[in-house]
Structures are given as C-alpha cells and as structure tokens.
Amino acid sequence: MNEKLISKKKPAYPISDALSTYLTAQGRNIKIPIFYDDLLRFQGAVEIFDDNDNDTLWVSCFFAEHESEEIKLSLKQVYSILHSDGSATILPYLNIDSIDFCTFGNTKPFRVKVRNILNDNYIFLYIKKADASRIYGLELEHILSPNHINFLVYKDTLIEEHISGIPGDTYISEHLSEISEQDKRALAKEFVKFNERCFVRLLADMRSYNYVIVITHDFDRKQYRIRAVDFDQQSYEGNPKVYKPQFLKENNDLVKLSLEVLAKESIEQYEKEERSLLAKRATSEHERLHDLITCMKADQISSKEKIKQLRTGLFDLTGDIQFKRSKNMGEILDSTLNFIIRNYKNENPYIIK
C-alpha cells in the first residue's frame, strides 16, 4: 500500500489534428474570446487560506486596470458559450467576482467565479493549458462513466465547468469517522465501483484530492458517488496498480472501511456490476468511442517503456493475447474495453444475438 507508484511529473502532450477534428465533430472545439496565456499577465496575487488558515495553494490574481475590464468581459462571454448559447443577452447580469491561479499540479489552472447579480447565485469555471491526455480523460469520463462532462477547447486553451462535491481528502479526514453504518456500506460500495471504473478505463492517480464525493439525499437514505476531477493521468502510467485507487496510500482509510463493512462476495458483485455497466455504455456509444480511440491509437500520450510495462502487466493479469499485440495506449485501452464487452456478452444469457 505504501509503494511509491507515481515518481515523475507527467509531460503535457499537444492536441493532434485528428483529435481536434474529433472535438469539432462533437461540438467541443469552439472559438473563445480569451486564451490561457492572456490570464498569465496578472500583475499581482494574494495567497488564499481556508477556514483553518491552511494555504490552499491558490492565489487571487489582480490585473492592470487597462486590461481588467476587457478580461472580465471575455470571461463572461466564455461563461455564456459554456453554459448557454453564446449570446450577449445575459452578460449584463453577470459579474466576475474573482480570478484565482493554482500554483500546484500539472495544468496550473485559473479558477473564475462568475456570479449572477440578480440573485447572487454563482458558479466556477476553470481555464487551463490544453493537454491531450486530459482531453482524452474528459471524453472517456463523459462516455463511460455515469457523469456528464462539459468542456470546450480552442487551440491550446481548455475550458472546464466545475465538478461539485466534497474533496475526497477533506471528506476522509473530517467526516468519514462520523457517518452511520448504513452510510459506510453505501460509500464503500461506491468506492469499489469507482476503483473498478478507473482501472477499466485506465484513469490513473486517483489520490484522495483528485476526486470529490457527491452526496444525494434519497427519501430514506443517502446515495454516494465518487467523481474524478483530475484527468491528467489518462492512459499514461505503466504500472497497472496506478489505475486502481485502492493501491494509493491516500485512500487507505477508504480501503480499510470497504474491507470492514463489505463481504468479499459483495465486493466481487459490485466489481462485476461496474464492468457490466461499462460494457453497456461502451456498446451504446460505440461509434463515438471508436472515433475517440482511433485518435488515441494515432497519438503519442505515453512513453514506449510505460506502454510495454502496462501491456505486459495486463496480459499477465488477464491472459488476453490482445494486450501483447497492443502497440500504444490507444490499442491497450481498446483491448481493455473489448475484454470486458466480450466477457459481458459471453456471460449474459439474456442478450438477443
């Protein structure tokens, strides 16, 4: 559990022409009025601390007076493009309350708080340097997970909507010990399914601060969902363990909880359920998934050493010869999805063939 699995910072990969064409076809590639580099021209910044006076690693940015209004207008337009039809009719009712910059992580994003001045409702959006790995991760999350993802790309700039929820590390440290036994079982079930989903779709580095916990109140209980918020490590690492959150020490408390409240048979059941759901989603979104993986197969998003290590590890785990024949991360992901689809169809006697 304490093995060091992620040792070096992942490089950013450019968006290929094929991926750009795919994004255009899916309505993701849209002209926007401001670029990531424009926001880097901030003139000063103040550190942001949380309620316990801990450094959040975010700083609040200030821009020169002659640029500030233009930047804020452009950010309002970005909001309109992302959440509406791009028209200017809503702009008079919007205000940019803050522009923050993160000093930690691969993408070093800007976080923009957009407030509706009529009712004080607000949302956040993020502006980042576009990275092909992250875009593949976002698209795969949209296609294969139960969550819809809203994002836009224009040249080397990525715009993402905020994913609401309690940060995993915060929830583990402040709430995990206080929840009821029923809630522990519900959360453990979701962690098992999240663990399996990340592994099958090859999303790595799901340490507790890279996902959020979403709680929905049902009429007689709480429903839990774990949502990834960091997609930089999509199909990059070579060690298969990195793709399973259970092997990352930051998740030890959730692993311990799951083993305490769930029987081995329940864990196996939930893993099988999640693989079946992934197989169904992959089948129903076959054309879109095929187009995306075709882009991945022609793209370089990892090193030869990591590709070789991963395909060997997955072959040893499954015995499926397709993994040995895979030449890149796109082919490995394709082999993974084909493996679970094949098993689902072979084991389900009710499918009409």
Coordinates of C-alpha atoms in Angstrom, one line a residue:
M1 CA 0.0 0.0 0.0
N2 CA 2.9 2.3 0.6
E3 CA 4.8 1.5 -2.6
K4 CA 5.7 4.7 -4.5
L5 CA 3.8 4.3 -7.7
I6 CA 4.0 7.8 -9.3
S7 CA 7.5 9.1 -9.4
K8 CA 7.8 11.8 -12.0
K9 CA 5.6 14.7 -13.3
K10 CA 3.8 13.8 -16.5
P11 CA 4.6 15.9 -19.6
A12 CA 1.8 17.7 -21.4
Y13 CA 1.0 16.4 -24.9
P14 CA -0.2 18.6 -27.7
I15 CA -3.6 18.2 -29.4
S16 CA -3.2 16.3 -32.7
D17 CA -5.0 17.3 -35.8
A18 CA -7.1 14.1 -35.6
L19 CA -8.2 14.9 -32.0
S20 CA -9.0 18.5 -33.0
T21 CA -11.2 17.2 -35.8
Y22 CA -12.9 14.8 -33.4
L23 CA -13.6 17.6 -30.9
T24 CA -15.1 19.8 -33.7
A25 CA -17.4 16.9 -34.7
Q26 CA -18.5 16.6 -31.0
G27 CA -19.1 20.4 -30.6
R28 CA -16.2 20.7 -28.1
N29 CA -13.9 22.7 -30.4
I30 CA -15.3 26.3 -30.3
K31 CA -13.9 29.7 -30.7
I32 CA -13.4 31.5 -27.4
P33 CA -12.5 35.2 -26.8
I34 CA -9.6 34.6 -24.3
F35 CA -6.7 32.3 -24.1
Y36 CA -4.9 30.7 -21.1
D37 CA -1.8 32.8 -21.8
D38 CA -3.9 36.0 -21.6
L39 CA -4.6 35.3 -17.9
L40 CA -0.9 34.8 -17.1
R41 CA -0.5 38.6 -17.5
F42 CA -1.8 39.2 -13.9
Q43 CA 0.2 42.0 -12.1
G44 CA -0.1 40.7 -8.6
A45 CA -1.6 38.0 -6.4
V46 CA -2.6 37.3 -2.8
E47 CA -2.5 33.9 -1.1
I48 CA -5.8 32.2 -0.3
F49 CA -6.2 30.4 3.0
D50 CA -9.0 28.1 4.1
D51 CA -11.1 28.5 7.3
N52 CA -8.3 26.8 9.3
D53 CA -5.6 29.2 8.0
N54 CA -4.1 26.5 5.8
D55 CA -2.6 27.5 2.5
T56 CA -4.9 26.3 -0.3
L57 CA -2.1 26.7 -2.9
W58 CA -4.4 29.1 -4.8
V59 CA -3.7 32.8 -5.2
S60 CA -6.2 35.6 -6.0
C61 CA -5.0 37.5 -9.1
F62 CA -5.1 41.2 -9.9
F63 CA -4.8 42.6 -13.4
A64 CA -3.7 46.0 -14.7
E65 CA -6.6 48.5 -14.8
H66 CA -6.4 49.0 -18.6
E67 CA -6.8 45.2 -19.1
S68 CA -9.1 44.2 -16.3
E69 CA -12.4 45.1 -17.9
E70 CA -11.6 43.5 -21.2
I71 CA -10.5 40.3 -19.5
K72 CA -13.7 40.2 -17.3
L73 CA -15.9 40.8 -20.4
S74 CA -14.2 37.9 -22.2
L75 CA -14.7 35.6 -19.2
K76 CA -18.4 36.5 -19.2
Q77 CA -18.5 35.5 -22.8
V78 CA -16.8 32.2 -22.0
Y79 CA -19.5 31.5 -19.4
S80 CA -22.2 32.2 -22.0
I81 CA -20.5 29.9 -24.5
L82 CA -20.0 27.1 -22.0
H83 CA -23.4 27.3 -20.3
S84 CA -25.7 29.0 -22.8
D85 CA -25.9 29.7 -26.5
G86 CA -23.0 32.2 -26.6
S87 CA -25.2 35.3 -27.0
A88 CA -24.5 38.6 -25.2
T89 CA -28.0 38.9 -23.7
I90 CA -27.0 37.5 -20.3
L91 CA -23.7 39.4 -20.0
P92 CA -25.2 42.5 -18.2
Y93 CA -26.4 40.2 -15.4
L94 CA -23.0 38.6 -14.8
N95 CA -20.1 39.6 -12.6
I96 CA -16.6 38.2 -12.4
D97 CA -16.0 38.1 -8.6
S98 CA -12.5 36.6 -8.6
I99 CA -9.8 35.1 -10.8
D100 CA -7.6 32.6 -8.9
F101 CA -4.5 30.8 -10.0
C102 CA -3.4 27.4 -8.7
T103 CA 0.3 27.1 -8.0
F104 CA 0.1 23.3 -7.7
G105 CA -0.5 20.5 -10.2
N106 CA 0.3 19.8 -13.9
T107 CA -2.2 22.2 -15.5
K108 CA -1.8 25.2 -13.2
P109 CA -5.4 26.3 -13.8
F110 CA -7.2 29.5 -13.4
R111 CA -10.5 29.4 -11.4
V112 CA -13.0 32.0 -12.3
K113 CA -16.0 32.8 -10.0
V114 CA -19.0 34.0 -12.1
R115 CA -21.9 35.5 -10.2
N116 CA -25.4 36.3 -11.3
I117 CA -26.0 39.8 -9.9
L118 CA -29.8 39.4 -9.8
N119 CA -29.9 36.6 -7.3
D120 CA -26.2 36.1 -6.1
N121 CA -26.1 32.5 -7.4
Y122 CA -22.5 31.7 -8.6
I123 CA -20.5 29.0 -10.3
F124 CA -16.9 28.4 -11.0
L125 CA -15.2 27.6 -14.3
Y126 CA -11.6 26.6 -15.0
I127 CA -9.2 27.8 -17.7
K128 CA -6.3 25.5 -18.3
K129 CA -3.5 24.8 -20.8
A130 CA -4.9 22.1 -23.1
D131 CA -3.3 18.7 -22.7
A132 CA -4.2 15.8 -25.0
S133 CA -4.1 13.3 -22.0
R134 CA -6.6 15.4 -20.1
I135 CA -8.9 15.8 -23.0
Y136 CA -9.0 12.0 -23.7
G137 CA -9.7 11.6 -20.0
L138 CA -12.6 14.1 -20.0
E139 CA -14.2 12.5 -23.1
L140 CA -13.8 9.0 -21.7
E141 CA -15.4 10.1 -18.4
H142 CA -18.3 11.6 -20.4
I143 CA -18.8 8.4 -22.4
L144 CA -18.1 5.6 -20.0
S145 CA -19.0 7.0 -16.5
P146 CA -22.4 7.9 -15.1
N147 CA -21.3 11.6 -15.2
H148 CA -21.7 14.1 -18.0
I149 CA -18.7 16.5 -18.6
N150 CA -19.0 19.9 -20.0
F151 CA -15.8 21.4 -21.5
L152 CA -14.6 23.4 -24.5
V153 CA -11.3 23.5 -26.4
Y154 CA -9.8 26.2 -28.6
K155 CA -6.2 25.8 -29.8
D156 CA -4.1 25.4 -26.6
T157 CA -6.8 26.5 -24.1
L158 CA -9.2 24.3 -22.2
I159 CA -12.3 25.5 -20.5
E160 CA -14.0 23.2 -17.9
E161 CA -17.0 23.5 -15.8
H162 CA -16.7 23.0 -12.0
I163 CA -17.5 19.5 -10.7
S164 CA -19.3 19.9 -7.4
G165 CA -18.6 17.7 -4.4
I166 CA -16.6 17.4 -1.2
P167 CA -12.9 16.9 -1.9
G168 CA -12.0 13.3 -1.1
D169 CA -9.2 14.1 1.3
T170 CA -11.4 16.6 3.2
Y171 CA -14.3 14.1 3.5
I172 CA -11.9 11.3 4.7
S173 CA -10.3 13.5 7.4
E174 CA -13.4 15.4 8.6
H175 CA -16.5 13.2 8.0
L176 CA -15.6 9.5 7.5
S177 CA -15.4 8.5 11.1
E178 CA -18.8 10.1 11.9
I179 CA -21.1 8.6 9.4
S180 CA -23.6 5.8 10.1
E181 CA -23.0 2.1 9.4
Q182 CA -25.5 2.2 6.5
D183 CA -23.7 5.2 5.0
K184 CA -20.3 3.4 5.4
R185 CA -21.7 0.5 3.4
A186 CA -23.1 2.8 0.8
L187 CA -19.8 4.7 0.5
A188 CA -17.7 1.5 0.4
K189 CA -19.9 0.2 -2.4
E190 CA -19.3 3.3 -4.4
F191 CA -15.5 3.2 -3.7
V192 CA -15.4 -0.4 -5.0
K193 CA -17.2 0.6 -8.2
F194 CA -15.1 3.8 -8.6
N195 CA -12.0 1.7 -8.2
E196 CA -13.1 -0.7 -10.9
R197 CA -14.2 2.0 -13.3
C198 CA -10.8 3.8 -13.1
F199 CA -9.0 0.6 -13.7
V200 CA -11.0 -0.5 -16.8
R201 CA -10.9 3.0 -18.4
L202 CA -7.2 3.4 -17.5
L203 CA -7.5 6.6 -15.4
A204 CA -4.6 6.8 -13.0
D205 CA -3.6 8.9 -10.0
M206 CA -6.9 9.0 -8.2
R207 CA -5.4 10.0 -4.9
S208 CA -8.0 11.4 -2.4
Y209 CA -7.5 15.0 -3.5
N210 CA -8.1 14.2 -7.2
Y211 CA -11.8 13.2 -6.7
V212 CA -14.8 14.5 -4.9
I213 CA -17.6 12.8 -3.0
V214 CA -21.1 13.7 -4.1
I215 CA -24.0 13.0 -1.6
T216 CA -27.6 12.9 -2.7
H217 CA -30.4 12.6 -0.2
D218 CA -32.9 9.9 -1.1
F219 CA -36.2 9.6 0.7
D220 CA -34.9 7.0 3.2
R221 CA -31.1 7.2 2.8
K222 CA -28.1 8.9 1.3
Q223 CA -26.6 8.0 -2.1
Y224 CA -22.9 8.4 -2.6
R225 CA -21.0 9.0 -5.8
I226 CA -17.3 9.4 -6.3
R227 CA -16.3 11.7 -9.2
A228 CA -12.9 12.2 -10.7
V229 CA -11.8 15.8 -11.1
D230 CA -8.3 15.3 -12.4
F231 CA -7.8 13.6 -15.7
D232 CA -4.2 14.4 -16.5
Q233 CA -3.0 10.8 -15.9
Q234 CA -5.3 9.2 -18.5
S235 CA -3.6 6.2 -20.2
Y236 CA -0.1 7.4 -19.2
E237 CA 1.4 5.2 -16.5
G238 CA 3.0 1.8 -17.0
N239 CA 2.2 0.2 -13.6
P240 CA -1.3 -1.3 -13.6
K241 CA -1.6 -0.6 -9.9
V242 CA -1.7 3.1 -10.5
Y243 CA -5.0 2.7 -12.2
K244 CA -6.6 1.3 -9.1
P245 CA -7.2 3.9 -6.3
Q246 CA -7.1 1.1 -3.8
F247 CA -3.3 0.9 -4.1
L248 CA -2.7 4.7 -3.4
K249 CA -1.9 5.3 0.2
E250 CA -4.0 8.4 0.3
N251 CA -7.0 6.1 0.0
N252 CA -6.0 3.7 2.8
D253 CA -8.9 4.7 5.0
L254 CA -11.5 4.0 2.3
V255 CA -9.8 0.7 1.5
K256 CA -9.9 -0.3 5.2
L257 CA -13.5 0.8 5.5
S258 CA -14.5 -1.2 2.5
L259 CA -12.9 -4.4 3.8
E260 CA -14.5 -3.9 7.2
V261 CA -18.1 -3.4 6.1
L262 CA -18.3 -5.4 2.8
A263 CA -18.0 -9.1 2.5
K264 CA -15.7 -10.5 -0.2
E265 CA -18.7 -11.7 -2.2
S266 CA -20.2 -8.2 -2.1
I267 CA -17.0 -6.6 -3.4
E268 CA -16.9 -9.1 -6.3
Q269 CA -20.5 -8.5 -7.0
Y270 CA -20.0 -4.7 -7.2
E271 CA -17.0 -5.1 -9.4
K272 CA -18.9 -7.2 -11.8
E273 CA -21.8 -4.8 -11.8
E274 CA -19.5 -1.9 -12.7
R275 CA -17.8 -3.9 -15.5
S276 CA -21.2 -4.7 -16.9
L277 CA -22.3 -1.0 -16.8
L278 CA -19.1 -0.1 -18.6
A279 CA -19.7 -2.7 -21.2
K280 CA -23.2 -1.4 -21.8
R281 CA -22.1 2.2 -22.1
A282 CA -19.2 1.3 -24.4
T283 CA -21.6 -0.7 -26.6
S284 CA -24.3 2.0 -26.8
E285 CA -21.7 4.7 -27.5
H286 CA -19.8 2.5 -29.9
E287 CA -19.4 5.0 -32.8
R288 CA -18.2 7.9 -30.6
L289 CA -15.9 5.7 -28.6
H290 CA -14.5 4.2 -31.8
D291 CA -13.7 7.6 -33.2
L292 CA -12.0 8.7 -30.0
I293 CA -9.9 5.6 -29.6
T294 CA -8.9 5.9 -33.3
C295 CA -7.4 9.3 -32.4
M296 CA -5.6 7.7 -29.4
K297 CA -4.2 5.0 -31.5
A298 CA -2.5 7.5 -33.8
D299 CA -1.4 9.7 -30.9
Q300 CA 1.6 9.7 -28.5
I301 CA 0.4 10.1 -25.0
S302 CA 3.0 8.0 -23.1
S303 CA 6.5 6.6 -23.4
K304 CA 7.5 3.3 -25.1
E305 CA 8.7 1.9 -21.7
K306 CA 5.4 2.6 -20.0
I307 CA 3.4 1.1 -22.9
K308 CA 5.4 -2.1 -22.7
Q309 CA 5.1 -2.3 -19.0
L310 CA 1.3 -1.8 -19.0
R311 CA 0.6 -4.2 -21.8
T312 CA 2.7 -6.9 -20.1
G313 CA 1.1 -6.3 -16.8
L314 CA -2.4 -6.5 -18.2
F315 CA -1.6 -9.6 -20.2
D316 CA -0.3 -11.3 -17.0
L317 CA -3.5 -10.3 -15.3
T318 CA -6.0 -11.4 -18.0
G319 CA -4.1 -13.8 -20.3
D320 CA -5.7 -12.0 -23.3
I321 CA -3.3 -12.0 -26.2
Q322 CA -4.8 -8.7 -27.5
F323 CA -2.8 -6.9 -24.8
K324 CA 0.5 -8.4 -26.0
R325 CA -0.3 -7.2 -29.5
S326 CA -1.1 -3.6 -28.4
K327 CA 1.4 -1.1 -29.7
N328 CA 0.3 2.1 -27.9
M329 CA -2.0 3.3 -25.2
G330 CA -5.0 3.6 -27.5
E331 CA -4.7 0.0 -28.5
I332 CA -4.3 -1.1 -24.9
L333 CA -7.5 0.8 -23.9
D334 CA -9.3 -0.7 -26.9
S335 CA -8.1 -4.2 -25.8
T336 CA -9.4 -3.5 -22.2
L337 CA -12.8 -2.4 -23.4
N338 CA -13.1 -5.3 -25.8
F339 CA -12.2 -7.7 -23.0
I340 CA -15.0 -6.5 -20.7
I341 CA -17.5 -6.3 -23.5
R342 CA -16.7 -9.8 -24.7
N343 CA -17.0 -11.2 -21.1
Y344 CA -20.3 -9.4 -20.5
K345 CA -21.8 -10.8 -23.7
N346 CA -20.5 -14.3 -23.1
E347 CA -21.8 -14.4 -19.5
N348 CA -25.2 -12.8 -20.1
P349 CA -27.7 -15.5 -21.3
Y350 CA -30.5 -12.9 -21.9
I351 CA -28.8 -10.9 -24.7
I352 CA -30.5 -11.4 -28.1
K353 CA -27.8 -12.2 -30.6

